Coordinates of C-alpha atoms and ligand atoms in Angstrom, one line a residue:
M79 CA 21.8 -15.7 -21.3
K80 CA 23.7 -14.6 -18.2
K81 CA 21.5 -14.1 -15.2
I82 CA 21.3 -10.6 -13.6
A83 CA 23.2 -10.5 -10.4
M84 CA 22.1 -9.3 -7.0
T85 CA 24.2 -8.4 -4.0
T86 CA 21.8 -8.0 -1.1
P87 CA 18.9 -10.4 -0.5
L88 CA 15.3 -9.3 -0.8
V89 CA 13.1 -10.2 2.1
E90 CA 10.6 -12.6 0.5
M91 CA 7.3 -13.1 2.3
D92 CA 5.2 -15.9 0.9
G93 CA 1.4 -15.9 1.5
D94 CA -1.9 -17.7 1.1
E95 CA -4.4 -19.2 -1.3
M96 CA -4.6 -18.0 -5.0
T97 CA -1.8 -15.4 -4.6
R98 CA 0.5 -18.1 -3.2
I99 CA -0.1 -20.1 -6.4
L100 CA 0.6 -17.0 -8.5
W101 CA 3.7 -16.2 -6.4
K102 CA 5.3 -19.4 -7.5
M103 CA 4.2 -19.1 -11.1
I104 CA 5.6 -15.6 -11.3
K105 CA 9.0 -16.7 -9.9
D106 CA 9.2 -19.7 -12.2
E107 CA 8.1 -17.9 -15.3
L108 CA 9.3 -14.3 -15.0
I109 CA 12.1 -14.1 -12.3
L110 CA 14.2 -17.2 -12.0
P111 CA 15.1 -17.5 -15.7
F112 CA 16.4 -14.0 -15.7
V113 CA 17.7 -13.1 -12.2
D114 CA 20.2 -14.8 -10.0
L115 CA 17.7 -14.4 -7.3
K116 CA 18.9 -13.8 -3.8
T117 CA 16.1 -13.7 -1.1
E118 CA 15.7 -14.4 2.5
Y119 CA 12.5 -16.5 2.5
Y120 CA 9.8 -16.2 5.1
D121 CA 6.7 -18.3 4.8
L122 CA 3.8 -16.1 6.0
G123 CA 1.2 -18.6 4.8
L124 CA -1.3 -19.1 7.6
P125 CA -0.3 -22.7 8.4
N126 CA 3.3 -21.6 9.1
R127 CA 2.2 -18.5 11.0
D128 CA 0.1 -20.8 13.2
A129 CA 3.0 -23.3 13.6
T130 CA 5.5 -20.6 14.6
A131 CA 3.0 -18.7 16.9
D132 CA 3.3 -15.8 14.4
Q133 CA 7.0 -15.4 15.1
V134 CA 7.7 -15.7 11.4
T135 CA 5.8 -12.5 10.7
L136 CA 7.8 -10.6 13.3
D137 CA 11.1 -12.1 11.9
A138 CA 10.1 -11.1 8.4
A139 CA 9.4 -7.5 9.6
L140 CA 12.7 -7.3 11.4
A141 CA 14.5 -8.7 8.3
T142 CA 12.9 -6.0 6.2
K143 CA 14.2 -3.4 8.8
K144 CA 17.7 -4.9 8.5
Y145 CA 18.0 -5.3 4.7
G146 CA 15.7 -2.4 3.7
V147 CA 13.6 -4.0 1.0
G148 CA 10.9 -6.7 1.2
V149 CA 8.3 -8.1 -1.1
K150 CA 5.1 -9.7 0.3
C151 CA 2.4 -12.0 -1.1
A152 CA -1.2 -11.4 0.1
T153 CA -2.0 -13.2 3.3
I154 CA -5.2 -14.2 5.1
T155 CA -6.1 -12.1 8.1
P156 CA -7.9 -14.8 10.3
N157 CA -11.5 -14.4 11.4
A158 CA -13.8 -16.9 13.1
Q159 CA -14.4 -18.8 9.9
R160 CA -10.6 -19.1 9.2
M161 CA -10.0 -20.3 12.8
E162 CA -12.3 -23.3 11.9
E163 CA -11.0 -23.8 8.4
Y164 CA -7.3 -23.9 9.4
K165 CA -7.8 -25.2 12.9
L166 CA -5.8 -22.3 14.3
H167 CA -4.4 -22.1 17.8
Q168 CA -5.2 -18.4 17.9
M169 CA -6.8 -15.7 15.8
W170 CA -3.4 -14.3 14.7
K171 CA -3.3 -10.5 14.0
S172 CA -3.1 -9.1 10.5
P173 CA 0.5 -9.6 9.2
N174 CA 0.3 -6.2 7.5
G175 CA -0.6 -4.7 10.9
T176 CA 2.4 -6.4 12.5
I177 CA 4.8 -5.3 9.7
R178 CA 3.4 -1.8 9.7
S179 CA 3.9 -1.3 13.4
T180 CA 7.4 -2.9 13.4
L181 CA 8.5 -0.6 10.6
D182 CA 6.4 2.4 11.9
G183 CA 5.5 2.8 8.2
T184 CA 3.0 4.4 5.9
V185 CA 1.2 2.6 3.1
F186 CA 1.2 4.2 -0.4
R187 CA -1.3 2.8 -3.0
T188 CA -0.8 3.4 -6.6
P189 CA -2.9 2.3 -9.6
I190 CA -1.3 0.7 -12.6
T191 CA -2.7 2.5 -15.6
I192 CA -3.0 1.5 -19.3
P193 CA -4.4 3.4 -22.3
S194 CA -7.4 1.0 -22.8
I195 CA -8.7 1.4 -19.3
H196 CA -10.0 4.9 -18.8
P197 CA -10.3 6.4 -15.3
A198 CA -13.8 7.4 -14.4
V199 CA -12.5 11.0 -14.0
K200 CA -11.7 12.1 -17.6
F201 CA -9.0 14.6 -16.6
W202 CA -6.8 11.9 -15.0
K203 CA -3.9 11.0 -17.2
K204 CA -1.4 9.8 -14.7
P205 CA -1.7 7.7 -11.5
I206 CA -2.6 9.3 -8.2
T207 CA -0.9 7.7 -5.2
I208 CA -2.7 7.8 -1.9
A209 CA -0.8 7.8 1.4
R210 CA -3.0 7.1 4.5
H211 CA -1.9 7.9 8.0
A212 CA -2.7 4.7 9.7
Y213 CA -2.8 5.7 13.3
G214 CA -5.3 7.3 15.6
D215 CA -8.1 9.8 15.1
V216 CA -11.6 8.2 14.9
Y217 CA -10.0 4.7 14.6
R218 CA -8.8 4.9 18.2
D219 CA -11.7 6.9 19.7
V220 CA -13.8 6.6 22.8
E221 CA -17.4 7.3 22.6
I222 CA -20.3 8.0 24.9
Q223 CA -24.0 8.0 24.2
A224 CA -25.5 10.5 26.6
T225 CA -29.0 9.4 27.5
E226 CA -30.0 12.3 29.7
P227 CA -29.1 16.0 30.2
G228 CA -25.6 16.6 31.6
I229 CA -22.2 18.1 31.0
A230 CA -19.4 16.6 28.8
K231 CA -15.8 17.7 29.5
L232 CA -12.4 17.2 27.9
V233 CA -9.8 16.7 30.6
F234 CA -6.0 16.4 30.3
E235 CA -3.9 15.5 33.4
G236 CA -0.2 15.8 32.8
V237 CA 2.4 13.8 34.6
S238 CA 3.7 17.0 36.0
G239 CA 0.4 17.7 37.7
K240 CA -0.7 20.2 35.0
K241 CA -4.4 20.0 34.3
E242 CA -6.5 21.3 31.5
E243 CA -10.2 21.1 31.4
M244 CA -12.8 22.3 28.8
I245 CA -16.5 21.9 28.4
V246 CA -17.4 20.1 25.3
H247 CA -21.1 20.6 25.6
E248 CA -23.9 21.1 28.1
F249 CA -26.5 18.6 27.0
K250 CA -30.1 19.7 27.5
G251 CA -31.2 16.2 26.3
P252 CA -29.8 13.0 24.9
G253 CA -26.9 13.1 22.5
V254 CA -23.5 11.6 21.6
L255 CA -19.8 12.5 22.2
E256 CA -16.5 11.2 21.1
G257 CA -12.8 11.7 22.2
M258 CA -9.9 11.1 19.9
H259 CA -6.2 11.6 19.8
N260 CA -3.0 11.5 17.8
T261 CA 0.7 11.8 18.8
D262 CA 3.4 14.0 17.5
K263 CA 5.6 10.9 17.1
S264 CA 3.2 9.2 14.8
I265 CA 2.5 12.3 12.8
R266 CA 6.2 13.0 12.4
S267 CA 6.8 9.5 11.2
F268 CA 4.0 9.9 8.7
A269 CA 5.5 13.1 7.4
H270 CA 9.0 11.5 7.0
S271 CA 7.6 8.5 5.2
C272 CA 5.6 10.8 2.8
F273 CA 8.6 13.1 2.0
Q274 CA 10.9 10.0 1.6
F275 CA 8.5 8.4 -0.8
A276 CA 8.0 11.6 -2.8
L277 CA 11.7 11.8 -3.3
S278 CA 11.9 8.1 -4.2
L279 CA 9.2 8.6 -6.9
K280 CA 10.3 12.1 -7.8
Q281 CA 6.7 13.3 -7.6
D282 CA 5.0 16.2 -5.9
I283 CA 3.2 15.6 -2.6
W284 CA 0.0 17.2 -1.4
F285 CA -1.3 17.2 2.1
A286 CA -4.6 18.5 3.3
T287 CA -6.5 18.8 6.6
K288 CA -9.3 21.0 8.0
D289 CA -7.1 23.3 10.1
T290 CA -9.3 26.3 9.7
I291 CA -11.9 24.5 11.8
S292 CA -9.8 22.1 13.9
K293 CA -7.1 24.7 14.7
K294 CA -5.2 22.7 17.3
Y295 CA -5.8 19.1 16.2
D296 CA -5.4 19.4 12.4
G297 CA -3.2 22.5 13.0
R298 CA -0.7 20.2 14.7
F299 CA -0.6 18.0 11.6
K300 CA 0.0 21.0 9.4
A301 CA 2.7 22.4 11.7
I302 CA 4.6 19.1 12.0
F303 CA 4.6 18.5 8.3
E304 CA 5.9 22.1 7.7
E305 CA 8.6 21.7 10.4
V306 CA 9.8 18.3 9.1
F307 CA 9.8 19.6 5.5
E308 CA 11.7 22.8 6.3
A309 CA 14.3 21.0 8.5
E310 CA 15.1 18.0 6.3
Y311 CA 13.5 17.9 2.9
K312 CA 13.3 21.5 1.5
D313 CA 16.7 21.3 -0.3
K314 CA 16.3 17.7 -1.4
F315 CA 13.0 18.6 -3.0
K316 CA 14.4 21.6 -4.8
E317 CA 17.2 19.4 -6.1
A318 CA 14.7 16.7 -7.3
G319 CA 12.5 19.4 -8.9
I320 CA 9.4 18.4 -6.9
E321 CA 7.1 20.3 -4.6
Y322 CA 5.4 20.0 -1.2
F323 CA 1.9 21.5 -1.3
Y324 CA -0.4 22.1 1.6
T325 CA -4.0 23.1 1.3
L326 CA -7.5 22.6 2.9
I327 CA -9.1 19.2 2.4
D328 CA -12.1 20.5 0.5
D329 CA -9.8 22.5 -1.8
A330 CA -7.7 19.4 -2.2
V331 CA -10.7 17.3 -3.3
A332 CA -11.7 19.9 -5.9
R333 CA -8.1 20.1 -7.2
V334 CA -7.6 16.4 -7.3
M335 CA -10.7 16.0 -9.5
R336 CA -9.5 18.7 -12.0
S337 CA -5.9 17.5 -11.9
E338 CA -4.2 15.2 -14.5
G339 CA -2.7 13.1 -11.7
G340 CA 0.9 12.2 -11.3
F341 CA 1.3 13.1 -7.6
I342 CA 1.1 11.7 -4.1
W343 CA -1.9 12.7 -1.9
A344 CA -1.1 12.4 1.8
C345 CA -4.3 12.0 3.9
K346 CA -5.2 11.8 7.5
N347 CA -6.6 8.4 8.6
Y348 CA -10.2 8.9 7.8
D349 CA -9.7 10.9 4.6
G350 CA -7.3 8.2 3.4
D351 CA -9.7 5.4 4.2
V352 CA -12.5 7.1 2.2
M353 CA -10.5 8.7 -0.6
S354 CA -8.4 5.6 -1.3
D355 CA -11.5 3.6 -2.1
M356 CA -12.8 6.4 -4.3
V357 CA -9.5 6.9 -6.2
S358 CA -8.9 3.1 -6.7
T359 CA -12.4 2.5 -8.0
A360 CA -12.2 5.5 -10.3
F361 CA -8.9 4.1 -11.8
G362 CA -10.5 0.7 -12.6
S363 CA -9.6 -2.4 -10.7
L364 CA -8.3 -3.5 -7.3
A365 CA -6.2 -6.1 -9.2
M366 CA -4.3 -3.2 -10.8
M367 CA -3.3 -1.5 -7.5
T368 CA 0.1 -1.8 -5.9
S369 CA 0.9 -1.0 -2.4
V370 CA 4.2 -0.1 -0.7
L371 CA 4.9 0.4 3.0
V372 CA 7.6 3.0 3.6
S373 CA 9.2 3.6 7.0
P374 CA 10.3 7.0 8.2
D375 CA 14.0 5.9 7.9
G376 CA 13.5 4.7 4.3
K377 CA 12.8 0.9 4.4
Y378 CA 10.4 -0.4 1.8
E379 CA 7.9 -3.3 1.7
Y380 CA 6.1 -4.0 -1.6
E381 CA 2.9 -5.9 -2.2
A382 CA -0.4 -6.0 -4.2
A383 CA -3.3 -4.1 -2.7
H384 CA -5.7 -7.0 -3.2
G385 CA -6.2 -10.0 -1.0
T386 CA -5.7 -13.7 -1.5
V387 CA -8.5 -14.0 -4.0
T388 CA -10.2 -16.8 -2.1
R389 CA -13.1 -17.4 -4.6
H390 CA -10.6 -18.2 -7.4
Y391 CA -8.5 -20.5 -5.1
Y392 CA -11.5 -22.7 -4.3
K393 CA -12.0 -23.1 -8.1
Y394 CA -8.3 -23.8 -8.5
L395 CA -8.6 -26.5 -5.8
Q396 CA -11.3 -28.1 -7.9
G397 CA -9.0 -28.3 -10.8
E398 CA -10.3 -25.3 -12.7
E399 CA -7.8 -23.1 -14.5
T400 CA -8.4 -19.6 -13.2
S401 CA -8.0 -16.2 -14.9
T402 CA -6.6 -14.4 -11.8
N403 CA -4.8 -11.2 -12.5
P404 CA -1.1 -11.4 -11.4
I405 CA -0.1 -7.8 -12.4
A406 CA -0.2 -6.2 -9.0
T407 CA 1.9 -9.0 -7.6
I408 CA 4.4 -8.8 -10.4
F409 CA 4.7 -5.0 -9.8
A410 CA 5.4 -5.7 -6.2
W411 CA 8.4 -7.8 -7.3
S412 CA 9.5 -5.2 -9.9
G413 CA 9.2 -2.4 -7.3
A414 CA 11.3 -4.4 -4.9
F415 CA 14.0 -5.2 -7.5
R416 CA 14.1 -1.5 -8.6
K417 CA 14.6 -0.3 -5.0
R418 CA 17.2 -3.0 -4.3
G419 CA 18.9 -2.0 -7.5
E420 CA 18.9 1.7 -6.5
M421 CA 20.2 0.9 -3.0
D422 CA 23.0 -1.5 -4.3
N423 CA 23.8 0.5 -7.4
L424 CA 22.9 -2.3 -9.8
P425 CA 21.7 -0.7 -13.1
E426 CA 21.0 -4.1 -14.7
L427 CA 18.6 -5.0 -11.9
I428 CA 16.9 -1.6 -12.3
N429 CA 16.6 -2.2 -16.0
Y430 CA 15.2 -5.7 -15.4
A431 CA 12.5 -4.1 -13.2
D432 CA 11.6 -1.6 -15.9
Q433 CA 11.5 -4.2 -18.6
L434 CA 9.4 -6.6 -16.5
E435 CA 6.8 -3.8 -16.0
G436 CA 7.1 -2.9 -19.7
A437 CA 6.4 -6.5 -20.7
C438 CA 3.3 -6.6 -18.5
L439 CA 2.0 -3.3 -20.2
D440 CA 2.9 -4.6 -23.7
T441 CA 0.9 -7.7 -23.1
L442 CA -2.2 -5.7 -21.9
N443 CA -1.7 -3.2 -24.8
D444 CA -1.7 -6.2 -27.2
G445 CA -5.2 -7.0 -25.9
L446 CA -4.2 -10.0 -23.9
A447 CA -5.8 -9.9 -20.4
T448 CA -7.3 -11.7 -17.5
K449 CA -11.0 -11.9 -16.9
D450 CA -11.3 -9.0 -14.5
L451 CA -9.9 -6.5 -17.1
V452 CA -11.7 -7.8 -20.2
N453 CA -14.9 -5.9 -19.5
L454 CA -13.0 -2.7 -18.5
M455 CA -11.0 -2.4 -21.7
E456 CA -12.1 0.1 -24.4
G457 CA -11.0 0.7 -27.9
I458 CA -9.4 -2.7 -28.2
T459 CA -10.9 -6.2 -28.5
P460 CA -9.3 -8.1 -25.7
T461 CA -8.6 -11.9 -25.5
Q462 CA -9.2 -13.5 -22.2
L463 CA -6.4 -15.7 -21.0
S464 CA -5.8 -18.0 -17.9
S465 CA -3.2 -16.8 -15.4
A466 CA -0.7 -19.4 -16.8
Q467 CA -1.3 -18.3 -20.5
F468 CA -1.1 -14.6 -19.4
L469 CA 2.2 -15.1 -17.7
K470 CA 3.6 -17.0 -20.7
A471 CA 2.6 -14.0 -22.9
I472 CA 4.4 -11.6 -20.5
R473 CA 7.5 -13.9 -20.6
E474 CA 7.7 -13.8 -24.4
R475 CA 7.6 -10.0 -24.3
L476 CA 10.1 -9.9 -21.5
E477 CA 12.5 -12.1 -23.4
K478 CA 12.3 -9.8 -26.4
R479 CA 12.9 -6.7 -24.3
L480 CA 15.9 -8.2 -22.5
A481 CA 17.5 -9.7 -25.7
Ligands
NAP504 P1 -9.6 -10.1 -2.4 O1 -8.8 -11.3 -2.2 O2 -9.0 -8.9 -2.8 O3 -10.7 -10.5 -3.5 C1 -12.0 -9.9 -3.7 C2 -12.5 -10.0 -5.1 O4 -11.9 -9.1 -5.9 C3 -12.2 -11.4 -5.7 O5 -13.1 -12.3 -5.3 C4 -12.1 -11.0 -7.2 O6 -13.5 -10.9 -7.7 C5 -11.5 -9.6 -7.2 N1 -10.0 -9.7 -7.2 C6 -9.1 -9.3 -6.3 N2 -7.9 -9.5 -6.7 C7 -8.0 -10.0 -8.0 C8 -7.0 -10.5 -8.9 N3 -5.7 -10.4 -8.7 N4 -7.5 -11.0 -10.1 C9 -8.8 -11.1 -10.4 N5 -9.8 -10.7 -9.5 C10 -9.4 -10.2 -8.3 O7 -10.5 -9.8 -1.1 P2 -11.3 -10.7 -0.1 O8 -12.0 -11.8 -0.9 O9 -12.1 -9.8 0.7 O10 -10.2 -11.3 0.9 C11 -9.7 -12.6 0.7 C12 -8.6 -12.8 1.8 O11 -7.5 -11.9 1.6 C13 -9.1 -12.6 3.2 O12 -8.7 -13.7 4.0 C14 -8.4 -11.3 3.6 O13 -8.0 -11.4 5.0 C15 -7.2 -11.3 2.8 N6 -6.7 -9.9 2.4 C16 -5.3 -9.8 2.5 C17 -4.7 -8.6 2.1 C18 -3.3 -8.4 2.2 O14 -2.6 -9.4 2.5 N7 -2.7 -7.3 1.8 C19 -5.6 -7.5 1.7 C20 -6.9 -7.7 1.6 C21 -7.5 -8.9 2.0 P3 -14.3 -12.1 -8.4 O15 -14.4 -13.2 -7.4 O16 -15.6 -11.4 -8.7 O17 -13.5 -12.5 -9.6
MG505 MG1 -12.0 1.8 3.4

């Protein structure tokens, strides 16, 4: 069989632990036999991040900016215990944080759904993608615990000398207060990423805040979204047959619950933190959740939403065959191939991405699954396979689909 050609390299970011093992297995079994793979390889495994003083992460992020599409394996975010375990020179920052700030991007998480795993919300028929604004608000706040009566003020001193001052509260006794902020620039980038991604998926996008109460703060989010939409996306949305829909956050929550899914839900930072955990749990499993970082100028970085599955890796190191789910990592690759295919106008590569995903779903629908899914499946008697067996089963189906 002639291998499928690529023209521009994907930025390939290797990672850590069990997902690093899966990464190689996926390439050997499902990619290299079919695609004349072109990648620019960056080893983001913790030992190499330490050896390069984390320069490799920045280089990978810049390469993604240059080429437009990256695919990333899960990586360890070091903590005190990892410092010891890997004898690190420094507690390097989260690679995802570095990549996100370099690309100024927004993360979109989408569940992979199959008929035998029923969402906890019975109305949901299609995936719901959550976009979380990952800057500011309560995550960059300052807080004071007032221990005696006193006056709390909000003060802004402009560089021009302009000064605004407001009383937050006159405390008659102890209490708490908090100051938080966001920037037009960050909100605008968030809006662009959201509209870009909606066009890319050809799905409606919803956005919600509490602007009836927080008239200036949340009102600013609403206004910027509206302004960006009117100026740059209104016509493109019409052409694509999709909609931008704004409502209040409490109305959005009620509508999401009664919806059948199939849209993107853009959330402010806190709402996204909370709602993404709720939505992903309701859809079934973290191992079936993909994640893509989209920059305001339309660069894409694909990955699985889960981590490096450390517990499985320790078993693997002891020689045990694990049943770790590779689906989200495979979908990171297929997402990246599809996007590369769209950008480079390579219909064969797009078809390969579709068939690869199709082969994964065929395998699951045939009742072949990894351990994490076996207990979730209903109306089917699943067979539990090791990761290696599971990948072989996917490969058989992929070969048939591509023949
Ligand atoms: P995790 O790797 O997502 O794993 C948590 C648990 O979820 C696993 O122990 C496993 O449960 C289950 N699980 C997750 N993915 C699975 C899969 N593909 N197949 C089967 N089961 C799966 O999270 P963590 O243990 O909290 O974090 C481990 C490391 O990953 C940390 O060093 C963290 O910094 C890193 N991390 C990286 C990213 C990223 O790169 N995007 C994201 C999150 C965490 P059972 O053990 O019960 O089978
Ligand atoms: Mg959370």
